[in-house]
PDB file of C-alpha atoms in Angstrom:
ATOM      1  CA  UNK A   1      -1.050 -27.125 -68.695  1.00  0.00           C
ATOM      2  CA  UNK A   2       0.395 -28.633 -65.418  1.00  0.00           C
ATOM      3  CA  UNK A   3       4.315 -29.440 -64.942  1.00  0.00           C
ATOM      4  CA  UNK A   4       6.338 -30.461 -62.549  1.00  0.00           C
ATOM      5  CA  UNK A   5      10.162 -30.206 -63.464  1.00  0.00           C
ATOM      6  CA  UNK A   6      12.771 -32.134 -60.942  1.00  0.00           C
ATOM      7  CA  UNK A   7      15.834 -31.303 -62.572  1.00  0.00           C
ATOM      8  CA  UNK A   8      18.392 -33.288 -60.605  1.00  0.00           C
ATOM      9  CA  UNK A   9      18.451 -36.922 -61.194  1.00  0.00           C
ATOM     10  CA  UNK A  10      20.489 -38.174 -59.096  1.00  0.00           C
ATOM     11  CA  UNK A  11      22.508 -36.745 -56.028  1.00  0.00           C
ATOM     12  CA  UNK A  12      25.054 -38.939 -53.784  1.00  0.00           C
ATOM     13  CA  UNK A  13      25.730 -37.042 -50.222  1.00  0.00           C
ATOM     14  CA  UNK A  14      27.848 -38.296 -46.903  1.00  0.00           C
ATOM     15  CA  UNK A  15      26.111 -38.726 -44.130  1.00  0.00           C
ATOM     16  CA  UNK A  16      25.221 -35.818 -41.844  1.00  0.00           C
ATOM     17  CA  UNK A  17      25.496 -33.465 -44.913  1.00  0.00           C
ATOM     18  CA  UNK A  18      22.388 -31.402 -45.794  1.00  0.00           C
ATOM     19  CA  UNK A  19      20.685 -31.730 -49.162  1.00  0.00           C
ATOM     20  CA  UNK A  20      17.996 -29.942 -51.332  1.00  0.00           C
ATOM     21  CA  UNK A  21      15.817 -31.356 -53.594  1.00  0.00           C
ATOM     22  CA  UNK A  22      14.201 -28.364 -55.846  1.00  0.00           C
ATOM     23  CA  UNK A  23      11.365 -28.661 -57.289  1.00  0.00           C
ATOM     24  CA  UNK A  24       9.830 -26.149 -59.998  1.00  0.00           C
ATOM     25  CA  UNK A  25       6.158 -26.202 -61.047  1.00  0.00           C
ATOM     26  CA  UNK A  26       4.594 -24.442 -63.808  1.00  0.00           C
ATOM     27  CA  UNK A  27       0.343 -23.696 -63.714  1.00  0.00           C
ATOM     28  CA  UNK A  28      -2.759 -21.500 -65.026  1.00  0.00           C
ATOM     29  CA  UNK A  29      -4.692 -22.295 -61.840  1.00  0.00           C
ATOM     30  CA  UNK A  30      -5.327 -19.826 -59.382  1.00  0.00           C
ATOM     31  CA  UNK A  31      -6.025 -22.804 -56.730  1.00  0.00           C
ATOM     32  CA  UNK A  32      -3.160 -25.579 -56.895  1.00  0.00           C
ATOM     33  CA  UNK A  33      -1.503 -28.104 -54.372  1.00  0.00           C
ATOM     34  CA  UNK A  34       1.861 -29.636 -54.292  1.00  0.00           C
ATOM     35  CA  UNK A  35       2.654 -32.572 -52.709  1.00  0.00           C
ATOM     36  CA  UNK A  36       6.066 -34.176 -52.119  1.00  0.00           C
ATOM     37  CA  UNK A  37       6.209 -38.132 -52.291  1.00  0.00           C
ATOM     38  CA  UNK A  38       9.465 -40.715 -51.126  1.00  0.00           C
ATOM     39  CA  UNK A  39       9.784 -43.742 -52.645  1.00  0.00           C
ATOM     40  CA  UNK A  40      12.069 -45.987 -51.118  1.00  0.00           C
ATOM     41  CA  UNK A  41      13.517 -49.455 -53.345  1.00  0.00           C
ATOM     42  CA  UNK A  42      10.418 -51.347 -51.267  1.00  0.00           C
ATOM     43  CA  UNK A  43       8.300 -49.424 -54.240  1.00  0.00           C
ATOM     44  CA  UNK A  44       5.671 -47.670 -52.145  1.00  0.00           C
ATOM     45  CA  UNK A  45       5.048 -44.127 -51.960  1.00  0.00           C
ATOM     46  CA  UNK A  46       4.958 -42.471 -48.728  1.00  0.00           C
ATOM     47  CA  UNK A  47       3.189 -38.798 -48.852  1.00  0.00           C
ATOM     48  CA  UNK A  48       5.344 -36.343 -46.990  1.00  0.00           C
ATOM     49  CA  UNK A  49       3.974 -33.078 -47.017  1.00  0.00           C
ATOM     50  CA  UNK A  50       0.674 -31.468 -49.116  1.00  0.00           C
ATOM     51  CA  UNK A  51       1.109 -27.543 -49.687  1.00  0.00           C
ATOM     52  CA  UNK A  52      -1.545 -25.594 -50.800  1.00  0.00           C
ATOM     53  CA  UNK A  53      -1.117 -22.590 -53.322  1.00  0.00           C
ATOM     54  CA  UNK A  54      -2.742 -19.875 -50.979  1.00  0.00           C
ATOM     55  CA  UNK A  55      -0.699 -20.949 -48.087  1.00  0.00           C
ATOM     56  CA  UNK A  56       3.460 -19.558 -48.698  1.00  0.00           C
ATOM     57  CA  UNK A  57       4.293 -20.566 -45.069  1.00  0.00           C
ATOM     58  CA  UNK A  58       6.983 -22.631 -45.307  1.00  0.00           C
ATOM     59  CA  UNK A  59       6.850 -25.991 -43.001  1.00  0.00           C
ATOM     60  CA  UNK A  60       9.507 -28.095 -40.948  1.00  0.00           C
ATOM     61  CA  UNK A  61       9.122 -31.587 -39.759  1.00  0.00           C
ATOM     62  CA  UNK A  62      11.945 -33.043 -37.639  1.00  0.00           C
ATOM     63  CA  UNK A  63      14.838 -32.862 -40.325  1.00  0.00           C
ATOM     64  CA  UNK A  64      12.719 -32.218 -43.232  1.00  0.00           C
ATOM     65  CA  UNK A  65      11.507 -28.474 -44.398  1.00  0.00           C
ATOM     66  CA  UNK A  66      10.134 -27.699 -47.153  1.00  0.00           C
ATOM     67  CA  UNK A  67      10.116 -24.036 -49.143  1.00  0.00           C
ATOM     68  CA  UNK A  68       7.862 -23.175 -51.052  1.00  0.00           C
ATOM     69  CA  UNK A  69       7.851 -20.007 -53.332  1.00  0.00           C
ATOM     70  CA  UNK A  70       5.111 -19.119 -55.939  1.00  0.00           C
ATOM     71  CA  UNK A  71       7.328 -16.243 -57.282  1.00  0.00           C
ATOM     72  CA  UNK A  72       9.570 -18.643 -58.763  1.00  0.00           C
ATOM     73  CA  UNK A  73       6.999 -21.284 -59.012  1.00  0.00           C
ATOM     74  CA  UNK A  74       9.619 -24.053 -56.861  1.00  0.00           C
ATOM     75  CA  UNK A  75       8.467 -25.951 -53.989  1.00  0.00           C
ATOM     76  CA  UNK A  76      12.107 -27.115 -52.715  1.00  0.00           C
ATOM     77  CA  UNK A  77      12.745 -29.833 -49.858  1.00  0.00           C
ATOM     78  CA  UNK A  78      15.494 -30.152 -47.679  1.00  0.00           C
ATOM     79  CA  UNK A  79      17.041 -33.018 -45.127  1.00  0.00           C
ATOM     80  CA  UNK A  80      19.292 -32.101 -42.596  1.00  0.00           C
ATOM     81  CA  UNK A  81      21.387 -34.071 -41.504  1.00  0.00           C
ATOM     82  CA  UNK A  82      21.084 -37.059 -44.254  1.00  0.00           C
ATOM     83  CA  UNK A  83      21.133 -40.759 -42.959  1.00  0.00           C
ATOM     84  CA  UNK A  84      21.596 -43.412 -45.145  1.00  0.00           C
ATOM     85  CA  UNK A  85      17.734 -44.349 -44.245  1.00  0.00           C
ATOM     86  CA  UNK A  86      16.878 -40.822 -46.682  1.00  0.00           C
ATOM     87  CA  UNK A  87      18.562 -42.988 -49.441  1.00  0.00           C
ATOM     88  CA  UNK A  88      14.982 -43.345 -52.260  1.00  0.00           C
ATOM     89  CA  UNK A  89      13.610 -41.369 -54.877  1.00  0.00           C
ATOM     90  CA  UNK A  90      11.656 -38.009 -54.118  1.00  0.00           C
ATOM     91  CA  UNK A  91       9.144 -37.116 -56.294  1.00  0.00           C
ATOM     92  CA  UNK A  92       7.601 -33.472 -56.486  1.00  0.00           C
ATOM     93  CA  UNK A  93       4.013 -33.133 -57.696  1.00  0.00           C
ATOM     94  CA  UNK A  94       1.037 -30.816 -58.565  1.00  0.00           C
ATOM     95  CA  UNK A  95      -2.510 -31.473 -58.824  1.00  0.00           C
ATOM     96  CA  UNK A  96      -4.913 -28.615 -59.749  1.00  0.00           C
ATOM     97  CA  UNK A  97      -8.169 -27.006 -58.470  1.00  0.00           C
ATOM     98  CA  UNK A  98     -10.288 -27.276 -61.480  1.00  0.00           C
ATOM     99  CA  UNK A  99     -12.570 -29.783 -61.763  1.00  0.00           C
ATOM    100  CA  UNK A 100     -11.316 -31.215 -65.402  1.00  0.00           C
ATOM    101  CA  UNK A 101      -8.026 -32.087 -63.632  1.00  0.00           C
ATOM    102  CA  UNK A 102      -9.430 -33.073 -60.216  1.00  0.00           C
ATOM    103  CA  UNK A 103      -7.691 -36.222 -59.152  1.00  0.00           C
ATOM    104  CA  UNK A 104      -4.726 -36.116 -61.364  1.00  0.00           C
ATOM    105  CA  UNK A 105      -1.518 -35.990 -60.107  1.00  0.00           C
ATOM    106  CA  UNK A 106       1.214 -34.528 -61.907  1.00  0.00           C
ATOM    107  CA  UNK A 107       4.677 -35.991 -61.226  1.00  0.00           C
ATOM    108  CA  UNK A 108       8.204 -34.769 -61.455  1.00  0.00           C
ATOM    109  CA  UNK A 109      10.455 -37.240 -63.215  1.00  0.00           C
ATOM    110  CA  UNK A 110      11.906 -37.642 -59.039  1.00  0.00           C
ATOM    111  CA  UNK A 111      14.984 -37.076 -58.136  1.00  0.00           C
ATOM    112  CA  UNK A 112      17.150 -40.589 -56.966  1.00  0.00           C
ATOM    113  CA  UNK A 113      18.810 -39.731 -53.369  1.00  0.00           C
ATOM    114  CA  UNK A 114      21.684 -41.792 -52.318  1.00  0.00           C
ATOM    115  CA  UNK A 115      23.074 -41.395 -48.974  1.00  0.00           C
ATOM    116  CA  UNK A 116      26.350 -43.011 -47.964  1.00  0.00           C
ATOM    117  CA  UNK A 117      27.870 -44.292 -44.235  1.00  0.00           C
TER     118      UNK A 117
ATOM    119  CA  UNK B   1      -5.464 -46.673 -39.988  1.00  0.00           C
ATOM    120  CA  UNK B   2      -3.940 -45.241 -43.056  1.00  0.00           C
ATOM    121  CA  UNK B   3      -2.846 -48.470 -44.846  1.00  0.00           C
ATOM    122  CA  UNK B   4      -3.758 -49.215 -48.398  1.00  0.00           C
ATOM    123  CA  UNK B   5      -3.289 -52.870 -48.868  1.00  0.00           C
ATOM    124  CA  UNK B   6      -2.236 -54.837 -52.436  1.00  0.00           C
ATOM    125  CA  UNK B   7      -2.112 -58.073 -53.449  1.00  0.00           C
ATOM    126  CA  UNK B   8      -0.292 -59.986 -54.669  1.00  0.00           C
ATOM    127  CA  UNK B   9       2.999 -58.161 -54.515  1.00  0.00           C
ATOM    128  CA  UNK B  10       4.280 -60.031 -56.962  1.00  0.00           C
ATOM    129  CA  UNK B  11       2.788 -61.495 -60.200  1.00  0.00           C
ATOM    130  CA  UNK B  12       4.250 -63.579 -63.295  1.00  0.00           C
ATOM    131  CA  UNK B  13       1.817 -64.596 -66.149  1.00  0.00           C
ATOM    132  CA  UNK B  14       1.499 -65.305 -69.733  1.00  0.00           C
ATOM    133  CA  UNK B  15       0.212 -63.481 -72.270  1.00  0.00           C
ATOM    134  CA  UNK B  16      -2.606 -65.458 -72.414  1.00  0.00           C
ATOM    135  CA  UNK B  17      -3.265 -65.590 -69.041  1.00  0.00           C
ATOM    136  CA  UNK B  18      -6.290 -64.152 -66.942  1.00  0.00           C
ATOM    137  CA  UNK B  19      -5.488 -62.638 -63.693  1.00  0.00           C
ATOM    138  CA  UNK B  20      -6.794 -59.872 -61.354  1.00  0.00           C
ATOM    139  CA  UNK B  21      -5.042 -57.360 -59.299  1.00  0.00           C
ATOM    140  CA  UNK B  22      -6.461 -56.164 -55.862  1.00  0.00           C
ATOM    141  CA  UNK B  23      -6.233 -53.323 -54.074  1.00  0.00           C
ATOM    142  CA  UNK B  24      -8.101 -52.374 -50.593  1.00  0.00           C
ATOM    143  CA  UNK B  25      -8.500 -49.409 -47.874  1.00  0.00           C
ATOM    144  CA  UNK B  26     -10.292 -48.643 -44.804  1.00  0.00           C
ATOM    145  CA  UNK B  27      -9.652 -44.938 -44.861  1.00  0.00           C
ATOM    146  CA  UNK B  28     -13.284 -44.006 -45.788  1.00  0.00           C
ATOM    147  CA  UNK B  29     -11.962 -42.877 -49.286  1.00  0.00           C
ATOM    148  CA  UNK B  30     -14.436 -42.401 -51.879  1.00  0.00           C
ATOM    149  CA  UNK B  31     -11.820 -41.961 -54.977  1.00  0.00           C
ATOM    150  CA  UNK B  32      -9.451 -44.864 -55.579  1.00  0.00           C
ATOM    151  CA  UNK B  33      -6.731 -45.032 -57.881  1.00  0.00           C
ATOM    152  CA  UNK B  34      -4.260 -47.003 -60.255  1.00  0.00           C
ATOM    153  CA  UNK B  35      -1.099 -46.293 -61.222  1.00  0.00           C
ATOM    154  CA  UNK B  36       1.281 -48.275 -63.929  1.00  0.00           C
ATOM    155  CA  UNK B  37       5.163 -47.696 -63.027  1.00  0.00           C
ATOM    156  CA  UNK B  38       8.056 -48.448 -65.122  1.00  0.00           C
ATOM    157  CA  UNK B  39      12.285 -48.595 -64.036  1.00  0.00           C
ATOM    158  CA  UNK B  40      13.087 -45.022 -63.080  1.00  0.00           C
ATOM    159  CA  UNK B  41      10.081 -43.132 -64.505  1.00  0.00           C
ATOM    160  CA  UNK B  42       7.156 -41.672 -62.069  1.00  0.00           C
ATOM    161  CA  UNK B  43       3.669 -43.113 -61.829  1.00  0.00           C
ATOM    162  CA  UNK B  44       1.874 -42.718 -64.806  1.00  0.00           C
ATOM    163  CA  UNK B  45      -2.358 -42.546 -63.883  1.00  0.00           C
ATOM    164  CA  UNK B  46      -4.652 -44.996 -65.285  1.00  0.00           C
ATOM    165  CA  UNK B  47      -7.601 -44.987 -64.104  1.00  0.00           C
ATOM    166  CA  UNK B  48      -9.860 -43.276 -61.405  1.00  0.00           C
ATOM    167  CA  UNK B  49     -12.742 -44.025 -59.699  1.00  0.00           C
ATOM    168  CA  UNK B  50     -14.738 -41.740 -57.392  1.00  0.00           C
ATOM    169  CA  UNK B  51     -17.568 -42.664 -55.689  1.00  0.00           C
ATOM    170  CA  UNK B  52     -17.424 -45.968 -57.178  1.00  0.00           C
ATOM    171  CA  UNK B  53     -17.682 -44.901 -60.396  1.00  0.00           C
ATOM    172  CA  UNK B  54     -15.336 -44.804 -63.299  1.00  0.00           C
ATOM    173  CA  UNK B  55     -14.130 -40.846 -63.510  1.00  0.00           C
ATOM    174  CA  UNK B  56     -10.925 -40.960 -65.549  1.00  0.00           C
ATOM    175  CA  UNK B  57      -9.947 -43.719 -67.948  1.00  0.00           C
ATOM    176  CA  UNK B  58      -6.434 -41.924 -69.513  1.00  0.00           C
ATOM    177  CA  UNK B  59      -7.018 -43.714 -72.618  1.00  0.00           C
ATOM    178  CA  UNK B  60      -5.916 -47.208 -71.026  1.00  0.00           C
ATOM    179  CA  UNK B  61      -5.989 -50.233 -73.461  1.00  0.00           C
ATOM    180  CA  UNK B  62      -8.358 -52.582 -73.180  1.00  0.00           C
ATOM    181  CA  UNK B  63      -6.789 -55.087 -72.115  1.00  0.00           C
ATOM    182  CA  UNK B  64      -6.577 -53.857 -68.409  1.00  0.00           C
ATOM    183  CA  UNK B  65     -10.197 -53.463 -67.032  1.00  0.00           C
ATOM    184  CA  UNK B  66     -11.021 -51.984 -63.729  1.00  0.00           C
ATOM    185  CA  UNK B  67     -13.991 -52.568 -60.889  1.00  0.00           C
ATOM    186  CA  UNK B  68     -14.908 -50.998 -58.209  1.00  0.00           C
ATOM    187  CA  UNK B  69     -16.882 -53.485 -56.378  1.00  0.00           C
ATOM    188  CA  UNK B  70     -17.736 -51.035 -53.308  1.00  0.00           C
ATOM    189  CA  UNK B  71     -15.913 -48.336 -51.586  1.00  0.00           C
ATOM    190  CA  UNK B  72     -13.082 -50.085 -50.074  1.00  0.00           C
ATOM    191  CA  UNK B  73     -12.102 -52.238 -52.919  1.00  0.00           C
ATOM    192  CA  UNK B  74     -10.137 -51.688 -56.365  1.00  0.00           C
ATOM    193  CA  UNK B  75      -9.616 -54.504 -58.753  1.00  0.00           C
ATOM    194  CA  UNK B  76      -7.403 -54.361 -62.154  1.00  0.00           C
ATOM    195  CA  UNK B  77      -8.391 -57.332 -64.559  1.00  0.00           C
ATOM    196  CA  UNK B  78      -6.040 -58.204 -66.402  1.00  0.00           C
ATOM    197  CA  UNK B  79      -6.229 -60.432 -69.975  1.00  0.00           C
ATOM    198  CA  UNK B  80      -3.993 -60.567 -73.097  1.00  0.00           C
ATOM    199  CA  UNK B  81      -0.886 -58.347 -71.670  1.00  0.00           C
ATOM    200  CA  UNK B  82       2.133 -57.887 -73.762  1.00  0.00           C
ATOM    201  CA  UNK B  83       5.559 -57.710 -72.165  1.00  0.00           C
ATOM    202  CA  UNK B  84       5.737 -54.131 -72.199  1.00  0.00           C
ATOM    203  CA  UNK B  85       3.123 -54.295 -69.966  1.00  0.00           C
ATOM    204  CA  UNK B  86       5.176 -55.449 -67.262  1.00  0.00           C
ATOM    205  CA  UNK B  87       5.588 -52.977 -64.356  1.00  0.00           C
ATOM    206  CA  UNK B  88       4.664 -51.907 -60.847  1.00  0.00           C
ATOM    207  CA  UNK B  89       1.362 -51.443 -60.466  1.00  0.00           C
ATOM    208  CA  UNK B  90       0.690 -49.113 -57.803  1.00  0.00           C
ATOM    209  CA  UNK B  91      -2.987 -48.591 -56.036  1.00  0.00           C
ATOM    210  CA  UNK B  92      -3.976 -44.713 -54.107  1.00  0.00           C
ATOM    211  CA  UNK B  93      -6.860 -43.600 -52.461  1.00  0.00           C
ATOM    212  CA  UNK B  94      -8.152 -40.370 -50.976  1.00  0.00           C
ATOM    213  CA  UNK B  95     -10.926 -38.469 -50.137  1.00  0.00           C
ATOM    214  CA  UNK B  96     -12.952 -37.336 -53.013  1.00  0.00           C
ATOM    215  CA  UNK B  97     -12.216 -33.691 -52.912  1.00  0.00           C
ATOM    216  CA  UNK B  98      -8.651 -32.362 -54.965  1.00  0.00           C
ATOM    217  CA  UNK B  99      -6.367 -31.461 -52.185  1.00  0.00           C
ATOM    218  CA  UNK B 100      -6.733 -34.197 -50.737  1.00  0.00           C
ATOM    219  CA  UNK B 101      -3.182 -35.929 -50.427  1.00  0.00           C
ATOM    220  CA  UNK B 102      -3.428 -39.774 -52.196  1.00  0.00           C
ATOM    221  CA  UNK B 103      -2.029 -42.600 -49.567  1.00  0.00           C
ATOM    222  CA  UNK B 104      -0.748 -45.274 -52.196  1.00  0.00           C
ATOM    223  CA  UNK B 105      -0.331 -48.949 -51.452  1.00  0.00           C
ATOM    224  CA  UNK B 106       2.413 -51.007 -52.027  1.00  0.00           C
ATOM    225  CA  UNK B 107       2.396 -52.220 -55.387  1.00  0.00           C
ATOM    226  CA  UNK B 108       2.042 -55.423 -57.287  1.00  0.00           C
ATOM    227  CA  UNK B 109       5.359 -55.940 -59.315  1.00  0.00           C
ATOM    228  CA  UNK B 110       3.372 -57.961 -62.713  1.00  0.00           C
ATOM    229  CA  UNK B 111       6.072 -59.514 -64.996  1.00  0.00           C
ATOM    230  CA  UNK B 112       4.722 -60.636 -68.667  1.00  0.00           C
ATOM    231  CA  UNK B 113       6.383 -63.311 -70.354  1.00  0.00           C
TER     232      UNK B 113
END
């Protein structure tokens, strides 16, 4: 079975403060990718970042970075230094390497980020 | 270009009415996607097609019928919807092959009255 569990809801931050977004996964496959997705109130999902289970290196992209740990199954994301343009929901997700699930995305339930001035 | 396109973005109808959704790339993706949306849940898959055919059908009533005229167009039919139906209907498309990362489009926002 594939899961994806984002257990914060919500989170409110200032401005300039950093924030993580955790993300915890649960799979049989050997051979798995994670993806994290924002969705700003516009309603469109923008991919951010594709991880791939046989690759632990952990990424940066201008203020986002992105951990991701297979021995405790999380794939977390962080912003540094928030700006009230961050402010959507992030949604963690999983899609397998077999072939009976290829092309399914499993989301997390997201996670609504709300940054203030 | 990695734009997927939607129209319309926004769509009121009857529950008798007959209308179609659209969806369209030019990314060279062979597997297309839709997605049904509701307030503060994540996307919930409905159908997939790969190579223009139908792949995954996740048990979708009937009254929501896809086509995949070629590769760079998606259509949702739509006929008989209920007001529960109403969402946002979100379009993706990739390349065939699982790791790929889906680009989605932005969404039709369908009200049933």
């Amino acid at each position: 079975a594939q899961k994806v569990t984002q257990a914060q809801t919500e989170i409110s931050v200032v401005e300039k403060e950093d924030v993580t977004l955790d993300c915890v996964y649960e799979t049989r496959d050997t051979t798995y990718y994670l993806f994290w997705y924002k969705q700003p109130p516009s309603g469109e999902l923008v991919f951010l970042i594709r991880r791939n289970s046989f690759d632990e290196q952990n990424e940066i992209s201008g203020r986002y970075s992105w951990n991701f740990q297979k021995s405790t199954s999380s794939f977390n994301f962080t912003i540094t230094a928030s700006q009230v343009v961050d402010s959507a929901v992030y949604f963690c997700a999983l899609r397998g390497g077999r072939g009976s699930t290829l092309g399914r995305l499993y989301f997390g339930r997201g996670t609504q980020l709300t940054v203030w001035p | 270009d990695t734009e997927v396109t939607q129209t319309p973005k926004h769509l009121v109808m009857g529950m008798t009415n007959k209308k179609s959704l659209k969806c369209e790339q030019h990314m060279g993706h062979r597997a297309m996607y839709w997605y049904k949306q509701k307030a503060k849940k994540p996307p919930e898959l409905m159908f997939v097609y790969s190579y223009e055919k139908l792949s995954i059908n996740e048990s979708v009533p009937s009254r929501f019928s896809p086509e995949c005229p070629n590769s760079s167009l998606l259509n949702l039919h739509l006929h008989a919807l209920q007001p529960e139906d109403s969402a946002l209907y979100l379009c993706a498309s990739s390349a065939p092959r699982g790791y790929n990362e889906q680009f989605f489009g932005p969404g039709t926002r369908l009200t049933v009255l």
